[in-house]
Amino acid sequence: MPKVFVIQNKDGHYLTKKNDYWLDGSEPNVLFKTPHHDVALNTLIEFNSKHIDVRAEILEVDSTQKGLPVVEISEIESKLASKQATQ
């Protein structure tokens, strides 16, 4: 399986394609993903420049045949990224 990069926060949630929400991973088709580490790094830096309190990291994960990331589903309730940035 090809590998892709996703961005995960401290609660185990994943950044969406629009970079505005964190989701628990149950809907992999709406998650941010890229086959390139440098693109993921640039996205993380841009996001952190707007939300300095959010702690996130880049993960390399397997993908399905359709290119969707295979991620663990977080048991913590998802919130808006902007709300997490203020907490």
PDB file of N, CA, C and O in Angstrom, residues 1-8 12-15 23-35 58-74:
ATOM      1  N   MET A   1       0.834  -1.188   0.000  1.00  0.00           N
ATOM      2  CA  MET A   1       0.000   0.000   0.000  1.00  0.00           C
ATOM      3  C   MET A   1       0.876   1.249   0.000  1.00  0.00           C
ATOM      4  O   MET A   1       1.839   1.313   0.751  1.00  0.00           O
ATOM      5  N   PRO A   2       0.519   2.217  -0.809  1.00  0.00           N
ATOM      6  CA  PRO A   2       1.294   3.464  -0.802  1.00  0.00           C
ATOM      7  C   PRO A   2       1.104   4.212   0.520  1.00  0.00           C
ATOM      8  O   PRO A   2       0.076   4.085   1.176  1.00  0.00           O
ATOM      9  N   LYS A   3       2.089   4.992   0.870  1.00  0.00           N
ATOM     10  CA  LYS A   3       2.035   5.792   2.093  1.00  0.00           C
ATOM     11  C   LYS A   3       1.569   7.202   1.761  1.00  0.00           C
ATOM     12  O   LYS A   3       1.834   7.718   0.672  1.00  0.00           O
ATOM     13  N   VAL A   4       0.862   7.832   2.706  1.00  0.00           N
ATOM     14  CA  VAL A   4       0.476   9.232   2.601  1.00  0.00           C
ATOM     15  C   VAL A   4       0.757   9.890   3.949  1.00  0.00           C
ATOM     16  O   VAL A   4       0.915   9.211   4.963  1.00  0.00           O
ATOM     17  N   PHE A   5       0.821  11.195   3.939  1.00  0.00           N
ATOM     18  CA  PHE A   5       1.054  11.959   5.154  1.00  0.00           C
ATOM     19  C   PHE A   5      -0.222  12.673   5.560  1.00  0.00           C
ATOM     20  O   PHE A   5      -0.926  13.233   4.720  1.00  0.00           O
ATOM     21  N   VAL A   6      -0.534  12.619   6.859  1.00  0.00           N
ATOM     22  CA  VAL A   6      -1.673  13.318   7.436  1.00  0.00           C
ATOM     23  C   VAL A   6      -1.163  14.138   8.614  1.00  0.00           C
ATOM     24  O   VAL A   6      -0.030  13.946   9.067  1.00  0.00           O
ATOM     25  N   ILE A   7      -1.993  15.047   9.109  1.00  0.00           N
ATOM     26  CA  ILE A   7      -1.622  15.868  10.261  1.00  0.00           C
ATOM     27  C   ILE A   7      -2.568  15.545  11.399  1.00  0.00           C
ATOM     28  O   ILE A   7      -3.788  15.585  11.233  1.00  0.00           O
ATOM     29  N   GLN A   8      -1.997  15.194  12.547  1.00  0.00           N
ATOM     30  CA  GLN A   8      -2.772  14.776  13.717  1.00  0.00           C
ATOM     31  C   GLN A   8      -2.467  15.690  14.893  1.00  0.00           C
ATOM     32  O   GLN A   8      -1.314  16.044  15.129  1.00  0.00           O
ATOM     33  N   GLY A  12      -5.602  13.228  18.908  1.00  0.00           N
ATOM     34  CA  GLY A  12      -5.727  12.130  17.963  1.00  0.00           C
ATOM     35  C   GLY A  12      -6.644  12.436  16.795  1.00  0.00           C
ATOM     36  O   GLY A  12      -7.041  11.542  16.068  1.00  0.00           O
ATOM     37  N   HIS A  13      -6.984  13.714  16.609  1.00  0.00           N
ATOM     38  CA  HIS A  13      -7.833  14.126  15.489  1.00  0.00           C
ATOM     39  C   HIS A  13      -6.966  14.540  14.309  1.00  0.00           C
ATOM     40  O   HIS A  13      -5.801  14.906  14.479  1.00  0.00           O
ATOM     41  N   TYR A  14      -7.563  14.515  13.129  1.00  0.00           N
ATOM     42  CA  TYR A  14      -6.837  14.764  11.892  1.00  0.00           C
ATOM     43  C   TYR A  14      -7.363  16.016  11.211  1.00  0.00           C
ATOM     44  O   TYR A  14      -8.564  16.274  11.189  1.00  0.00           O
ATOM     45  N   LEU A  15      -6.466  16.782  10.625  1.00  0.00           N
ATOM     46  CA  LEU A  15      -6.825  18.000   9.918  1.00  0.00           C
ATOM     47  C   LEU A  15      -7.597  17.658   8.648  1.00  0.00           C
ATOM     48  O   LEU A  15      -7.261  16.698   7.956  1.00  0.00           O
ATOM     49  N   LEU A  23     -11.055  16.247  12.691  1.00  0.00           N
ATOM     50  CA  LEU A  23     -12.003  15.150  12.754  1.00  0.00           C
ATOM     51  C   LEU A  23     -11.354  13.915  13.359  1.00  0.00           C
ATOM     52  O   LEU A  23     -10.133  13.753  13.308  1.00  0.00           O
ATOM     53  N   ASP A  24     -12.187  13.020  13.871  1.00  0.00           N
ATOM     54  CA  ASP A  24     -11.692  11.847  14.595  1.00  0.00           C
ATOM     55  C   ASP A  24     -11.110  10.754  13.709  1.00  0.00           C
ATOM     56  O   ASP A  24     -10.539   9.797  14.198  1.00  0.00           O
ATOM     57  N   GLY A  25     -11.245  10.862  12.409  1.00  0.00           N
ATOM     58  CA  GLY A  25     -10.691   9.867  11.487  1.00  0.00           C
ATOM     59  C   GLY A  25     -11.716   8.907  10.933  1.00  0.00           C
ATOM     60  O   GLY A  25     -11.389   8.054  10.116  1.00  0.00           O
ATOM     61  N   SER A  26     -12.971   9.028  11.360  1.00  0.00           N
ATOM     62  CA  SER A  26     -14.015   8.118  10.879  1.00  0.00           C
ATOM     63  C   SER A  26     -14.451   8.416   9.441  1.00  0.00           C
ATOM     64  O   SER A  26     -15.123   7.601   8.827  1.00  0.00           O
ATOM     65  N   GLU A  27     -14.071   9.582   8.924  1.00  0.00           N
ATOM     66  CA  GLU A  27     -14.393   9.950   7.536  1.00  0.00           C
ATOM     67  C   GLU A  27     -13.095  10.268   6.787  1.00  0.00           C
ATOM     68  O   GLU A  27     -12.765  11.423   6.549  1.00  0.00           O
ATOM     69  N   PRO A  28     -12.345   9.256   6.390  1.00  0.00           N
ATOM     70  CA  PRO A  28     -11.037   9.498   5.777  1.00  0.00           C
ATOM     71  C   PRO A  28     -11.074  10.257   4.457  1.00  0.00           C
ATOM     72  O   PRO A  28     -10.086  10.857   4.059  1.00  0.00           O
ATOM     73  N   ASN A  29     -12.228  10.288   3.792  1.00  0.00           N
ATOM     74  CA  ASN A  29     -12.327  10.981   2.503  1.00  0.00           C
ATOM     75  C   ASN A  29     -12.268  12.501   2.641  1.00  0.00           C
ATOM     76  O   ASN A  29     -12.033  13.194   1.655  1.00  0.00           O
ATOM     77  N   VAL A  30     -12.470  13.056   3.830  1.00  0.00           N
ATOM     78  CA  VAL A  30     -12.417  14.512   4.017  1.00  0.00           C
ATOM     79  C   VAL A  30     -11.143  14.969   4.727  1.00  0.00           C
ATOM     80  O   VAL A  30     -10.969  16.155   4.991  1.00  0.00           O
ATOM     81  N   LEU A  31     -10.243  14.050   5.025  1.00  0.00           N
ATOM     82  CA  LEU A  31      -9.009  14.406   5.731  1.00  0.00           C
ATOM     83  C   LEU A  31      -7.961  14.953   4.768  1.00  0.00           C
ATOM     84  O   LEU A  31      -7.875  14.542   3.610  1.00  0.00           O
ATOM     85  N   PHE A  32      -7.145  15.869   5.287  1.00  0.00           N
ATOM     86  CA  PHE A  32      -5.975  16.329   4.541  1.00  0.00           C
ATOM     87  C   PHE A  32      -5.037  15.142   4.375  1.00  0.00           C
ATOM     88  O   PHE A  32      -4.772  14.414   5.331  1.00  0.00           O
ATOM     89  N   LYS A  33      -4.538  14.958   3.167  1.00  0.00           N
ATOM     90  CA  LYS A  33      -3.550  13.904   2.912  1.00  0.00           C
ATOM     91  C   LYS A  33      -2.690  14.323   1.740  1.00  0.00           C
ATOM     92  O   LYS A  33      -3.133  15.063   0.864  1.00  0.00           O
ATOM     93  N   THR A  34      -1.469  13.880   1.747  1.00  0.00           N
ATOM     94  CA  THR A  34      -0.567  14.170   0.642  1.00  0.00           C
ATOM     95  C   THR A  34       0.500  13.079   0.587  1.00  0.00           C
ATOM     96  O   THR A  34       0.907  12.560   1.624  1.00  0.00           O
ATOM     97  N   PRO A  35       0.960  12.739  -0.604  1.00  0.00           N
ATOM     98  CA  PRO A  35       2.047  11.773  -0.700  1.00  0.00           C
ATOM     99  C   PRO A  35       3.422  12.405  -0.433  1.00  0.00           C
ATOM    100  O   PRO A  35       4.419  11.703  -0.378  1.00  0.00           O
ATOM    101  N   ILE A  58       3.021  15.463  11.977  1.00  0.00           N
ATOM    102  CA  ILE A  58       2.825  14.802  10.689  1.00  0.00           C
ATOM    103  C   ILE A  58       3.001  13.304  10.907  1.00  0.00           C
ATOM    104  O   ILE A  58       3.970  12.874  11.532  1.00  0.00           O
ATOM    105  N   LEU A  59       2.047  12.535  10.388  1.00  0.00           N
ATOM    106  CA  LEU A  59       2.135  11.078  10.467  1.00  0.00           C
ATOM    107  C   LEU A  59       2.173  10.494   9.059  1.00  0.00           C
ATOM    108  O   LEU A  59       1.450  10.945   8.171  1.00  0.00           O
ATOM    109  N   GLU A  60       2.994   9.491   8.873  1.00  0.00           N
ATOM    110  CA  GLU A  60       2.995   8.741   7.621  1.00  0.00           C
ATOM    111  C   GLU A  60       2.159   7.485   7.846  1.00  0.00           C
ATOM    112  O   GLU A  60       2.430   6.712   8.773  1.00  0.00           O
ATOM    113  N   VAL A  61       1.106   7.317   7.036  1.00  0.00           N
ATOM    114  CA  VAL A  61       0.196   6.195   7.202  1.00  0.00           C
ATOM    115  C   VAL A  61      -0.015   5.486   5.870  1.00  0.00           C
ATOM    116  O   VAL A  61       0.263   6.040   4.805  1.00  0.00           O
ATOM    117  N   ASP A  62      -0.523   4.266   5.943  1.00  0.00           N
ATOM    118  CA  ASP A  62      -0.891   3.531   4.730  1.00  0.00           C
ATOM    119  C   ASP A  62      -2.127   4.167   4.117  1.00  0.00           C
ATOM    120  O   ASP A  62      -2.871   4.887   4.791  1.00  0.00           O
ATOM    121  N   SER A  63      -2.354   3.889   2.851  1.00  0.00           N
ATOM    122  CA  SER A  63      -3.574   4.349   2.191  1.00  0.00           C
ATOM    123  C   SER A  63      -4.253   3.160   1.521  1.00  0.00           C
ATOM    124  O   SER A  63      -3.630   2.146   1.243  1.00  0.00           O
ATOM    125  N   THR A  64      -5.548   3.329   1.274  1.00  0.00           N
ATOM    126  CA  THR A  64      -6.316   2.288   0.600  1.00  0.00           C
ATOM    127  C   THR A  64      -6.028   2.333  -0.897  1.00  0.00           C
ATOM    128  O   THR A  64      -5.320   3.223  -1.369  1.00  0.00           O
ATOM    129  N   GLN A  65      -6.614   1.415  -1.641  1.00  0.00           N
ATOM    130  CA  GLN A  65      -6.446   1.417  -3.097  1.00  0.00           C
ATOM    131  C   GLN A  65      -7.020   2.682  -3.717  1.00  0.00           C
ATOM    132  O   GLN A  65      -6.589   3.107  -4.778  1.00  0.00           O
ATOM    133  N   LYS A  66      -7.988   3.305  -3.047  1.00  0.00           N
ATOM    134  CA  LYS A  66      -8.575   4.555  -3.535  1.00  0.00           C
ATOM    135  C   LYS A  66      -7.778   5.775  -3.078  1.00  0.00           C
ATOM    136  O   LYS A  66      -8.150   6.900  -3.368  1.00  0.00           O
ATOM    137  N   GLY A  67      -6.702   5.560  -2.331  1.00  0.00           N
ATOM    138  CA  GLY A  67      -5.862   6.660  -1.890  1.00  0.00           C
ATOM    139  C   GLY A  67      -6.294   7.307  -0.588  1.00  0.00           C
ATOM    140  O   GLY A  67      -5.749   8.340  -0.202  1.00  0.00           O
ATOM    141  N   LEU A  68      -7.251   6.707   0.119  1.00  0.00           N
ATOM    142  CA  LEU A  68      -7.701   7.259   1.398  1.00  0.00           C
ATOM    143  C   LEU A  68      -6.761   6.820   2.519  1.00  0.00           C
ATOM    144  O   LEU A  68      -6.322   5.671   2.546  1.00  0.00           O
ATOM    145  N   PRO A  69      -6.464   7.718   3.451  1.00  0.00           N
ATOM    146  CA  PRO A  69      -5.564   7.346   4.533  1.00  0.00           C
ATOM    147  C   PRO A  69      -6.207   6.338   5.485  1.00  0.00           C
ATOM    148  O   PRO A  69      -7.403   6.400   5.756  1.00  0.00           O
ATOM    149  N   VAL A  70      -5.405   5.402   5.959  1.00  0.00           N
ATOM    150  CA  VAL A  70      -5.847   4.435   6.956  1.00  0.00           C
ATOM    151  C   VAL A  70      -5.349   4.960   8.305  1.00  0.00           C
ATOM    152  O   VAL A  70      -4.150   4.925   8.589  1.00  0.00           O
ATOM    153  N   VAL A  71      -6.290   5.485   9.111  1.00  0.00           N
ATOM    154  CA  VAL A  71      -5.922   6.115  10.384  1.00  0.00           C
ATOM    155  C   VAL A  71      -6.709   5.488  11.529  1.00  0.00           C
ATOM    156  O   VAL A  71      -7.768   4.894  11.324  1.00  0.00           O
ATOM    157  N   GLU A  72      -6.170   5.634  12.732  1.00  0.00           N
ATOM    158  CA  GLU A  72      -6.888   5.208  13.927  1.00  0.00           C
ATOM    159  C   GLU A  72      -7.961   6.234  14.253  1.00  0.00           C
ATOM    160  O   GLU A  72      -7.719   7.438  14.153  1.00  0.00           O
ATOM    161  N   ILE A  73      -9.125   5.767  14.655  1.00  0.00           N
ATOM    162  CA  ILE A  73     -10.216   6.669  15.003  1.00  0.00           C
ATOM    163  C   ILE A  73     -10.067   7.065  16.468  1.00  0.00           C
ATOM    164  O   ILE A  73      -9.942   6.213  17.342  1.00  0.00           O
ATOM    165  N   SER A  74     -10.074   8.367  16.720  1.00  0.00           N
ATOM    166  CA  SER A  74      -9.950   8.891  18.072  1.00  0.00           C
ATOM    167  C   SER A  74     -11.268   8.723  18.816  1.00  0.00           C
ATOM    168  O   SER A  74     -12.344   8.855  18.241  1.00  0.00           O
TER     169      SER A  74
END
